[in-house]
């Protein structure tokens, strides 16, 4: 089947289902949370899994698999959720599968969830890339694009006090109009290729993991419920205190039993880390001033006597009574930080102070689990980040799990939040619509995140193609409309824009691999080429410049002196040469705003001949053990923390083991 037919078929399949827009409407994507009025039940665990025929439309939709039990249709595999499916089974066809796969499981819904004063929602943290969901054989929802959450009201689809059955059909194919893009190729010469042989091409180098990657929850709300919360913060300094300004807007859904939506009102309280009320309001949209406010400072940058990453809680009561005690509505609590991020005079400011990014590009990539959320890996990764002294990373090359952003909010790690738009080409209308939709969903999900301080529209588009500037202007303008907080916006580029007309970016982020992909092994060029490059980008676009990627691969345990490519020695030497170049630049120009190493850890790539298994540019192995370079990076990042972040005068911030060296 040709690619066009396949795309048409996918469209028809999806249109033939009752197209349900709950996942794309703005509202209803708050993270499931228990409260006085809400209950949460996890559907994570071991599901049944059946891969459909590879490459085409498969049998599942034609044969109505959603009306049957998966284990009656074929030999099902056991499949953990959350996880990518690729590395779990012993079956090569599953690892490399292209097309539909089916997941199913049973679950119980308590009898006491059946009542007129409850609604039940089903929420997926993400499923890559196209998911269709049924509950007890009835269509519930669908979502396209992966990496972002989607939710459906399943109140009427559930059987209460009984066993229920959920089926998910998931397709991992990428097309020219999806974000990210891909191509499908079906070689037809049967003397060379077997029936069903399909090749999925794409413009990225990471393994195309797929599956139900993030937690699946059922949660309840009252019939009238809080549907969305937006918090925008600012602050002002007076001679003796910092006053935090917290603007908030609550959206709610009013049940049909309420005489009028205006019968509902909001009681809002802000609580500090000791649960003390520090501000209140009696409105669904207002501004609260917090006296002696504590700001959210990035890791290793809090002024003396202040904490990093200070979080407040916005506590929202939706009520049809003025008395909290007689409350009959909904309660939701959201953590937030008071801080600002702006680009002013070529400088990136956090809380009105210059911020220098020292960090990494990363991947959600773990042995066996692929991109599946895993608390062990999350905590370990963030412990390693703190150990290095890094203050930031980019969610290259797609939005990361909400559970990860919970940690970065808490630890003060600044996030450049990237969309899954990688390697874009063509820049047609349909692609632009998908891209704007992804940005809408991304901003909607992460708009209240203390740690998210810049949006990255995408990575390494073919930006020299003439329509790129206009295309990106549309996506950037839409993103500015979505993010009422006005966070700065960047695009990560490796080539310029045609006619030197950059879209309306705030920061130019560039990926550069001098002495790796070009002049391989000649690290002596770095200290010339890096400053020349950074200055020329600034001259062209007059925007602050961030080096968002630079790096060299190394095979752990491989050494050679004098250093040689792929050895740990070369990786170390290559990074040190960059550090010298960055230091020169930092002395010379104010617009050079940061350095991010590619990559934090080694990660899986597709099967290819020029890489030994994966991308080996990590300063940690895929098992999260340090390579030689990690120790050198750590010294640099702690030194930078002392030069740039620490506003303290006497305290030389260093981990004790480093002070002794
Ligand atoms: C890049 C890409 C990144 C790759 C890296 C590499 O520029 O943004 O996804 O992994 O180069 O190692 O080639």
XYZ file of C-alpha atoms and ligand atoms in Angstrom:
674
model
C 0.000 0.000 0.000
C 1.404 3.426 -0.987
C 2.013 6.102 1.625
C -0.837 8.317 0.373
C -3.394 5.504 0.630
C -2.166 4.698 4.068
C -2.526 8.254 5.284
C -6.021 8.453 3.774
C -6.945 5.205 5.485
C -5.721 6.477 8.842
C -7.785 9.613 8.363
C -10.889 7.667 7.433
C -10.467 5.347 10.369
C -10.198 8.205 12.746
C -13.059 10.151 11.155
C -15.265 7.100 11.204
C -14.909 7.120 14.967
C -16.848 9.715 16.822
C -14.065 12.364 16.801
C -13.728 13.543 20.296
C -11.935 16.765 20.972
C -11.635 16.624 24.725
C -7.891 16.231 24.522
C -7.359 19.288 22.397
C -9.736 21.712 24.030
C -8.088 24.119 26.381
C -9.045 22.890 29.801
C -9.259 19.568 31.520
C -5.639 18.561 31.486
C -4.760 19.247 35.133
C -2.647 16.442 36.584
C -4.811 13.887 38.436
C -4.681 14.609 42.119
C -6.367 13.388 45.259
C -8.160 15.933 47.398
C -11.219 16.214 49.611
C -13.293 15.951 46.442
C -11.235 13.765 44.125
C -10.049 10.179 44.012
C -7.367 8.711 41.779
C -6.859 5.135 40.629
C -3.833 4.050 38.645
C -4.212 1.759 35.640
C -0.456 1.214 35.425
C 0.749 -2.347 35.591
C 1.021 -5.261 33.225
C -1.313 -5.018 30.242
C -1.923 -7.459 27.400
C -0.302 -6.579 24.114
C -0.772 -7.738 20.559
C 1.042 -6.333 17.537
C -1.138 -6.118 14.446
C 0.198 -6.904 10.960
C 3.149 -4.621 10.225
C 3.145 -1.742 7.844
C -0.445 -1.204 6.793
C -3.919 -0.754 8.201
C -3.742 -4.098 10.014
C -6.624 -6.404 10.890
C -7.658 -4.794 14.150
C -10.021 -2.095 12.848
C -11.521 -4.289 10.111
C -12.211 -7.054 12.623
C -13.373 -4.745 15.441
C -10.804 -5.920 17.931
C -12.059 -3.337 20.382
C -15.251 -5.407 20.735
C -13.288 -8.557 21.600
C -10.879 -9.783 24.239
C -7.307 -9.346 23.048
C -6.187 -12.771 24.265
C -8.821 -14.457 22.077
C -7.356 -12.851 18.970
C -3.810 -14.131 19.071
C -0.890 -14.847 21.359
C -0.692 -11.815 23.587
C 2.521 -10.611 25.198
C 2.779 -9.189 28.705
C 3.454 -5.477 28.467
C 4.336 -3.105 31.316
C 2.682 0.305 31.347
C 4.293 2.788 31.416
C 7.057 1.657 29.073
C 8.045 1.587 25.430
C 7.097 -1.799 23.993
C 10.242 -2.144 21.873
C 12.748 -3.700 24.277
C 10.392 -5.723 26.447
C 9.733 -8.898 24.465
C 12.117 -11.436 22.925
C 10.543 -10.818 19.556
C 12.530 -8.773 17.022
C 9.317 -8.046 15.098
C 7.861 -6.335 18.142
C 11.018 -4.278 18.698
C 11.019 -3.037 15.115
C 7.249 -2.990 14.582
C 5.799 -0.266 12.355
C 2.028 0.123 12.430
C -0.730 -0.629 14.913
C -0.282 -2.414 18.224
C -3.090 -3.165 20.662
C -3.096 -2.956 24.435
C -5.828 -4.117 26.811
C -6.452 -4.799 30.472
C -9.250 -5.334 32.955
C -9.799 -3.124 35.978
C -12.362 -2.689 38.723
C -14.363 0.427 39.396
C -15.700 0.673 42.937
C -19.453 0.624 43.404
C -19.315 3.876 45.367
C -18.029 5.729 42.310
C -21.516 5.385 40.822
C -23.433 8.413 41.950
C -24.880 11.581 40.569
C -22.289 13.628 42.343
C -19.225 12.236 40.584
C -17.652 12.242 37.170
C -14.900 9.863 36.168
C -12.115 10.752 33.770
C -9.519 8.595 32.077
C -6.150 10.234 31.497
C -3.052 9.130 29.609
C 0.215 10.981 30.323
C 1.251 10.152 26.749
C 1.031 7.412 24.135
C 3.240 7.543 21.038
C 2.016 8.525 18.491
C -1.645 7.936 17.562
C -3.908 6.364 20.147
C -7.563 5.300 20.003
C -9.152 4.247 23.299
C -12.281 2.206 24.054
C -13.810 1.371 27.419
C -15.968 -1.763 27.527
C -16.040 -1.713 23.720
C -17.245 1.889 23.543
C -15.188 4.612 21.957
C -13.681 6.919 24.603
C -11.115 9.195 22.967
C -8.184 9.490 20.591
C -5.016 11.526 20.475
C -2.398 12.270 17.871
C 1.174 13.333 18.436
C 2.387 11.413 21.491
C 4.417 13.083 24.265
C 1.433 15.010 25.706
C -1.511 14.048 27.892
C -5.089 13.436 26.840
C -8.227 12.880 28.831
C -11.764 11.585 28.327
C -14.905 11.697 30.435
C -15.761 8.006 30.857
C -18.483 8.380 33.500
C -21.107 6.818 31.266
C -18.850 4.143 29.786
C -17.907 2.463 33.061
C -19.582 -0.447 34.832
C -19.639 0.357 38.577
C -18.914 -2.349 41.107
C -17.838 -4.568 38.226
C -14.850 -5.531 36.154
C -14.230 -3.231 33.178
C -12.125 -3.628 30.041
C -9.986 -0.999 28.337
C -8.553 -1.345 24.835
C -5.990 0.963 23.240
C -4.938 0.836 19.600
C -1.640 2.595 19.075
C 0.124 3.488 15.854
C 3.772 4.583 15.721
C 3.984 5.629 12.083
C 5.103 9.130 11.139
C 4.142 10.980 7.968
C 5.043 14.127 6.164
C 2.355 16.121 8.000
C 2.872 14.728 11.515
C 5.054 16.282 14.217
C 7.685 14.864 14.098
C 7.695 14.120 10.396
C 8.505 10.807 8.782
C 8.179 8.916 5.544
C 6.955 5.405 4.886
C 8.439 3.345 2.113
C 7.089 -0.015 0.928
C 9.645 -1.755 -1.321
C 7.603 -3.771 -3.819
C 10.239 -6.028 -5.407
C 9.195 -9.363 -3.904
C 12.395 -11.036 -5.140
C 14.277 -8.818 -2.694
C 11.825 -7.916 0.053
C 9.266 -10.063 1.831
C 5.539 -9.241 1.957
C 4.774 -6.530 4.512
C 8.296 -5.055 4.439
C 8.088 -1.391 5.344
C 10.701 1.244 6.073
C 9.909 4.161 8.347
C 12.230 7.081 7.605
C 12.599 10.159 9.823
C 14.836 13.180 10.358
C 16.151 12.319 13.786
C 18.817 10.048 15.147
C 17.170 8.619 18.287
C 15.466 5.252 18.395
C 11.803 5.704 17.567
C 10.483 4.204 20.807
C 6.716 3.759 21.042
C 4.165 2.625 23.575
C 2.088 3.905 26.467
C 4.970 5.870 27.921
C 3.420 7.618 30.883
C 0.986 6.803 33.665
C -2.669 6.032 32.990
C -5.139 7.216 35.609
C -8.826 7.144 36.347
C -9.842 10.047 38.529
C -13.063 11.431 39.867
C -14.331 14.969 40.206
C -17.577 16.366 41.516
C -20.140 17.185 38.789
C -19.051 20.834 38.863
C -15.313 20.851 38.842
C -12.165 22.904 38.403
C -11.112 22.449 34.834
C -8.079 24.649 34.412
C -5.796 26.906 36.434
C -3.447 29.545 35.050
C -0.888 31.249 37.271
C 1.351 34.102 36.162
C 3.818 35.560 38.607
C 5.824 38.720 38.954
C 7.395 40.586 41.850
C 8.486 44.037 42.927
C 11.156 45.120 45.349
C 10.644 47.829 47.902
C 13.327 49.158 50.188
C 12.651 46.470 52.760
C 10.838 43.585 51.120
C 10.007 41.599 47.996
C 6.330 41.614 47.094
C 5.224 38.653 45.003
C 2.383 39.187 42.529
C 0.359 36.121 41.744
C -2.196 36.495 38.973
C -4.481 33.548 38.613
C -7.451 32.512 36.513
C -9.601 29.458 37.242
C -11.816 27.794 34.655
C -14.514 25.475 35.833
C -17.212 23.282 34.464
C -20.676 23.862 35.934
C -22.906 20.810 36.065
C -26.378 20.991 34.575
C -27.884 20.767 38.058
C -26.458 24.183 38.956
C -29.054 26.898 38.335
C -26.499 29.142 36.662
C -22.731 28.896 36.298
C -22.496 32.197 38.126
C -23.870 30.452 41.216
C -20.371 29.008 41.557
C -17.497 30.979 42.958
C -13.860 30.441 43.861
C -12.085 30.749 47.178
C -8.371 30.859 46.615
C -5.593 30.605 49.154
C -1.849 30.637 48.714
C 0.109 28.541 51.161
C 3.848 28.551 51.788
C 6.097 25.531 52.329
C 4.944 25.281 55.955
C 1.297 25.243 54.847
C 0.710 28.743 56.232
C -1.825 30.894 54.374
C 0.033 33.860 52.941
C -2.648 35.220 50.650
C -6.337 34.794 49.880
C -8.881 35.891 47.281
C -12.558 35.365 46.707
C -12.683 35.287 42.969
C -11.963 32.942 40.077
C -9.638 35.455 38.496
C -7.611 37.896 40.504
C -4.223 38.970 41.705
C -2.783 38.271 45.137
C 0.141 40.124 46.665
C 2.490 38.174 48.893
C 4.562 40.186 51.307
C 8.119 39.091 52.046
C 7.774 36.750 49.118
C 10.334 34.040 48.503
C 11.353 33.789 44.870
C 11.945 30.585 42.898
C 15.694 30.674 42.266
C 17.473 28.236 39.961
C 19.823 25.677 41.494
C 22.968 27.236 43.029
C 21.826 30.784 42.394
C 19.772 31.790 45.425
C 21.051 34.884 47.247
C 22.522 34.297 50.687
C 19.884 33.264 53.168
C 17.312 32.351 50.523
C 16.236 28.920 49.395
C 16.458 27.628 45.869
C 13.326 26.585 44.065
C 10.867 27.848 46.648
C 7.372 26.596 45.836
C 4.030 27.902 47.013
C 0.708 26.107 46.669
C -2.364 27.669 45.117
C -5.355 26.071 46.778
C -8.594 26.496 44.876
C -12.047 25.854 46.287
C -14.837 25.914 43.748
C -17.972 26.373 45.752
C -21.622 27.285 45.633
C -21.515 28.308 49.224
C -19.485 31.094 50.717
C -18.435 28.975 53.653
C -15.437 26.750 53.232
C -16.907 24.376 55.855
C -20.168 23.893 53.994
C -18.358 23.534 50.808
C -20.097 21.573 48.044
C -17.756 22.030 45.132
C -14.265 20.947 44.133
C -10.733 21.406 45.504
C -7.489 21.445 43.527
C -3.989 22.358 44.699
C -1.218 23.440 42.394
C 2.408 24.138 43.234
C 3.993 27.200 41.650
C 7.026 29.443 42.018
C 7.260 33.214 41.933
C 9.815 34.139 39.323
C 10.244 35.925 36.018
C 12.121 35.118 32.803
C 12.813 37.740 30.145
C 15.300 38.667 27.470
C 16.421 42.260 27.945
C 19.297 43.920 26.084
C 20.653 40.607 24.769
C 20.699 39.076 28.232
C 18.549 36.272 29.596
C 17.219 37.415 32.951
C 15.770 35.239 35.684
C 14.278 37.306 38.488
C 15.762 40.333 36.731
C 19.319 38.975 37.132
C 21.495 37.649 34.278
C 21.220 33.902 33.916
C 23.896 31.785 32.229
C 22.717 28.344 31.112
C 25.124 25.548 32.062
C 23.565 22.257 31.245
C 22.761 19.507 28.819
C 20.625 18.205 26.050
C 18.983 15.004 27.207
C 16.650 12.221 26.173
C 13.999 10.224 27.934
C 15.935 7.067 27.235
C 16.469 4.180 29.596
C 17.547 0.585 29.240
C 14.600 -1.755 28.659
C 11.978 0.884 29.420
C 12.812 3.062 26.409
C 10.926 6.294 27.058
C 8.728 4.837 29.788
C 8.522 6.921 32.962
C 10.500 5.251 35.714
C 10.951 6.852 39.124
C 14.304 5.173 39.740
C 15.760 6.633 36.568
C 14.165 10.037 37.117
C 15.580 10.470 40.585
C 18.985 9.100 39.627
C 19.225 11.443 36.634
C 18.393 14.456 38.723
C 20.822 13.443 41.443
C 23.496 13.255 38.761
C 22.500 16.662 37.424
C 22.830 18.199 40.872
C 26.165 16.432 41.280
C 27.505 18.048 38.101
C 26.374 21.497 39.239
C 24.300 21.995 36.058
C 21.478 24.510 36.336
C 19.433 23.684 33.235
C 18.570 21.329 30.415
C 16.548 21.252 27.244
C 13.852 18.632 26.866
C 15.444 17.591 23.571
C 13.618 16.655 21.377
C 10.061 16.481 22.727
C 8.083 17.349 25.853
C 9.167 15.261 28.842
C 6.919 13.593 31.381
C 5.090 15.708 33.945
C 6.706 13.585 36.665
C 10.090 14.884 35.437
C 8.953 18.506 35.534
C 7.729 17.964 39.089
C 11.357 17.263 39.960
C 12.842 20.205 38.047
C 10.304 22.549 39.676
C 11.334 21.185 43.026
C 15.092 21.240 42.461
C 15.474 24.521 40.594
C 16.643 23.056 37.306
C 15.720 25.464 34.511
C 13.963 23.866 31.555
C 13.929 24.820 27.910
C 10.718 23.066 26.950
C 10.964 21.680 23.426
C 8.217 20.576 21.067
C 8.631 17.307 19.133
C 9.179 19.255 15.888
C 12.572 17.960 14.835
C 14.255 18.252 11.438
C 11.184 19.862 9.820
C 11.108 20.353 6.086
C 8.478 21.415 3.544
C 6.671 23.822 5.884
C 3.188 23.343 4.402
C -0.131 24.484 5.845
C -1.100 21.103 7.270
C 2.222 20.751 9.050
C 1.849 24.255 10.455
C -1.603 23.404 11.812
C -0.247 20.281 13.538
C 2.687 22.262 14.915
C 0.456 24.988 16.333
C -1.734 22.311 17.889
C 1.318 20.741 19.577
C 2.401 24.133 20.913
C -1.141 24.763 22.207
C -1.135 21.461 24.083
C 2.443 21.907 25.324
C 1.910 25.424 26.661
C -1.377 24.384 28.156
C 0.248 21.498 30.009
C 3.362 23.374 31.194
C 2.233 27.002 31.515
C 2.324 26.908 35.333
C 5.687 25.166 35.652
C 8.143 27.172 37.733
C 11.100 25.544 35.998
C 9.972 26.080 32.403
C 11.616 29.359 31.438
C 11.787 29.176 27.643
C 9.926 27.391 24.834
C 11.832 25.728 22.047
C 9.650 25.554 18.952
C 11.788 22.740 17.532
C 15.206 21.387 16.711
C 17.260 21.738 13.533
C 14.580 22.527 10.953
C 15.663 22.906 7.328
C 15.500 26.602 8.041
C 17.210 27.701 4.818
C 14.116 26.627 2.879
C 12.341 29.826 1.871
C 8.959 29.221 3.601
C 10.617 28.512 6.965
C 10.671 32.086 8.290
C 7.007 32.709 7.578
C 6.069 29.265 8.906
C 7.926 29.847 12.159
C 6.492 33.306 12.586
C 3.048 31.736 12.573
C 4.045 29.110 15.131
C 5.823 31.677 17.317
C 2.918 34.132 17.221
C 0.533 31.347 18.180
C 2.814 30.303 21.053
C 2.961 33.873 22.323
C -0.838 33.940 22.299
C -0.999 30.655 24.224
C 1.550 31.610 26.892
C 0.088 34.552 28.725
C 3.222 34.636 30.894
C 5.253 35.635 27.823
C 8.194 33.293 28.285
C 11.039 33.789 25.789
C 10.996 31.595 22.678
C 13.830 29.951 20.798
C 14.329 27.610 17.857
C 17.345 25.327 17.918
C 19.089 25.671 14.576
C 22.101 24.319 12.775
C 21.635 26.352 9.601
C 20.610 29.980 9.068
C 17.361 31.370 7.669
C 16.948 32.356 4.049
C 17.702 36.045 3.317
C 19.035 36.239 6.858
C 15.506 36.942 8.065
C 15.021 35.077 11.294
C 11.519 34.667 12.620
C 10.589 36.646 15.694
C 12.705 34.672 18.173
C 14.002 35.863 21.521
C 17.090 33.638 21.624
C 19.030 31.901 18.852
C 20.110 28.438 19.970
C 22.754 26.774 17.839
C 24.067 23.221 17.621
C 27.730 22.981 16.640
C 30.091 20.013 16.365
C 33.445 21.520 15.388
C 36.277 18.982 15.568
C 33.745 16.175 15.524
C 31.666 16.074 12.339
C 34.080 18.480 10.599
C 37.859 18.679 11.201
C 37.464 15.413 13.070
C 40.039 15.019 15.810
C 41.445 18.547 15.307
C 40.415 20.046 18.634
C 42.783 22.979 18.075
C 40.154 24.576 15.764
C 37.563 24.856 18.509
C 38.798 27.989 20.179
C 38.751 29.796 16.841
C 35.604 28.366 15.333
C 33.297 28.714 18.343
C 33.773 32.477 18.850
C 33.691 33.125 15.100
C 30.439 31.225 14.843
C 28.725 32.802 17.850
C 29.672 36.294 16.733
C 28.452 35.727 13.208
C 25.045 34.506 14.436
C 24.751 37.568 16.574
C 25.765 39.824 13.692
C 23.093 38.244 11.485
C 20.185 38.162 13.903
C 21.019 40.469 16.811
C 19.681 38.010 19.371
C 21.379 36.416 22.366
C 23.089 33.183 21.378
C 23.019 29.901 23.291
C 25.148 26.915 22.291
C 22.472 24.309 22.740
C 24.541 21.343 21.556
C 28.196 20.465 21.207
C 29.735 17.134 22.030
C 31.972 14.231 21.099
C 31.290 10.520 21.349
C 33.321 8.232 23.563
C 33.282 4.527 24.215
C 33.597 4.007 27.919
C 36.949 2.433 28.809
C 38.615 3.423 25.540
C 41.709 5.558 26.072
C 44.540 6.897 23.979
C 47.150 9.549 24.639
C 47.552 11.818 22.710
C 43.811 11.681 22.419
C 42.022 10.141 19.447
C 38.359 10.253 18.415
C 35.952 7.960 20.292
C 38.265 7.749 23.319
C 37.288 9.164 26.694
C 40.442 11.256 26.445
C 39.276 12.925 23.242
C 35.830 13.650 24.628
C 37.435 15.266 27.673
C 39.952 17.225 25.660
C 37.226 18.335 23.210
C 35.060 19.673 26.042
C 37.998 21.472 27.679
C 38.804 23.237 24.398
C 35.188 24.410 24.294
C 35.361 25.671 27.849
C 38.332 27.864 26.891
C 36.420 29.237 23.905
C 33.321 29.900 26.007
C 35.361 31.717 28.650
C 36.878 33.987 26.001
C 33.420 34.733 24.643
C 31.958 35.377 28.057
C 34.661 37.944 28.726
C 34.106 39.612 25.385
C 30.388 39.694 24.618
C 27.254 39.981 26.753
C 24.989 38.139 24.321
C 26.561 34.689 24.759
C 24.126 33.201 27.257
C 25.021 29.588 27.797
C 26.487 26.199 27.039
C 24.718 22.857 26.900
C 26.589 19.625 26.286
C 25.212 16.998 23.962
C 24.461 14.723 25.749
C 23.827 14.051 29.398
C 23.902 10.254 28.823
C 24.427 7.830 25.959
C 21.164 6.953 24.258
C 19.712 4.475 21.794
C 19.683 5.212 18.074
C 18.298 3.219 15.138
C 20.487 0.438 13.738
C 23.197 2.100 11.650
C 26.773 1.478 10.604
C 28.449 4.682 11.758
C 27.510 4.417 15.414
C 28.360 1.511 17.653
C 24.846 0.746 19.016
C 23.855 4.266 20.113
C 24.843 7.905 20.371
C 27.858 7.819 22.676
C 28.159 11.548 23.348
C 26.906 11.150 26.931
C 29.146 12.248 29.768
C 27.345 9.420 31.572
C 26.842 5.966 30.147
C 23.336 4.767 29.427
C 23.537 3.016 32.836
C 24.256 6.450 34.351
C 27.867 5.864 35.360
C 30.298 8.762 34.857
C 32.766 8.786 32.004
C 36.062 10.617 32.484
C 34.509 13.790 31.018
C 31.842 13.933 33.721
C 34.419 14.860 36.354
C 35.789 17.679 34.225
C 32.313 19.004 33.452
C 31.518 18.907 37.120
C 34.532 21.085 37.977
C 33.524 23.577 35.322
C 29.873 23.774 36.265
C 30.621 24.271 39.941
C 33.166 26.924 39.058
C 30.590 28.675 36.852
C 28.055 28.432 39.650
C 30.451 30.327 41.842
C 31.206 32.946 39.201
C 27.697 33.550 37.937
C 25.005 32.295 40.207
C 26.231 32.713 43.709
C 25.358 36.076 44.999
C 27.060 35.188 48.229
C 30.428 36.762 48.842
C 32.341 34.587 51.216
C 30.874 31.098 50.788
C 32.772 29.234 48.090
C 30.099 26.763 47.107
C 31.701 23.417 46.425
C 30.813 19.877 47.292
C 33.165 18.758 50.063
C 34.868 16.095 47.995
C 35.818 18.743 45.436
C 37.191 21.183 47.989
C 39.754 18.607 49.013
C 41.192 18.204 45.502
C 22.276 17.043 16.494
C 20.908 16.659 16.919
C 20.907 15.547 17.930
C 21.911 14.485 17.521
C 23.291 15.122 17.489
C 24.360 14.101 17.051
O 22.528 18.126 16.043
O 20.161 17.749 17.405
O 19.614 15.017 18.014
O 21.905 13.382 18.378
O 23.285 16.162 16.575
O 24.919 13.426 17.897
O 24.607 13.995 15.864
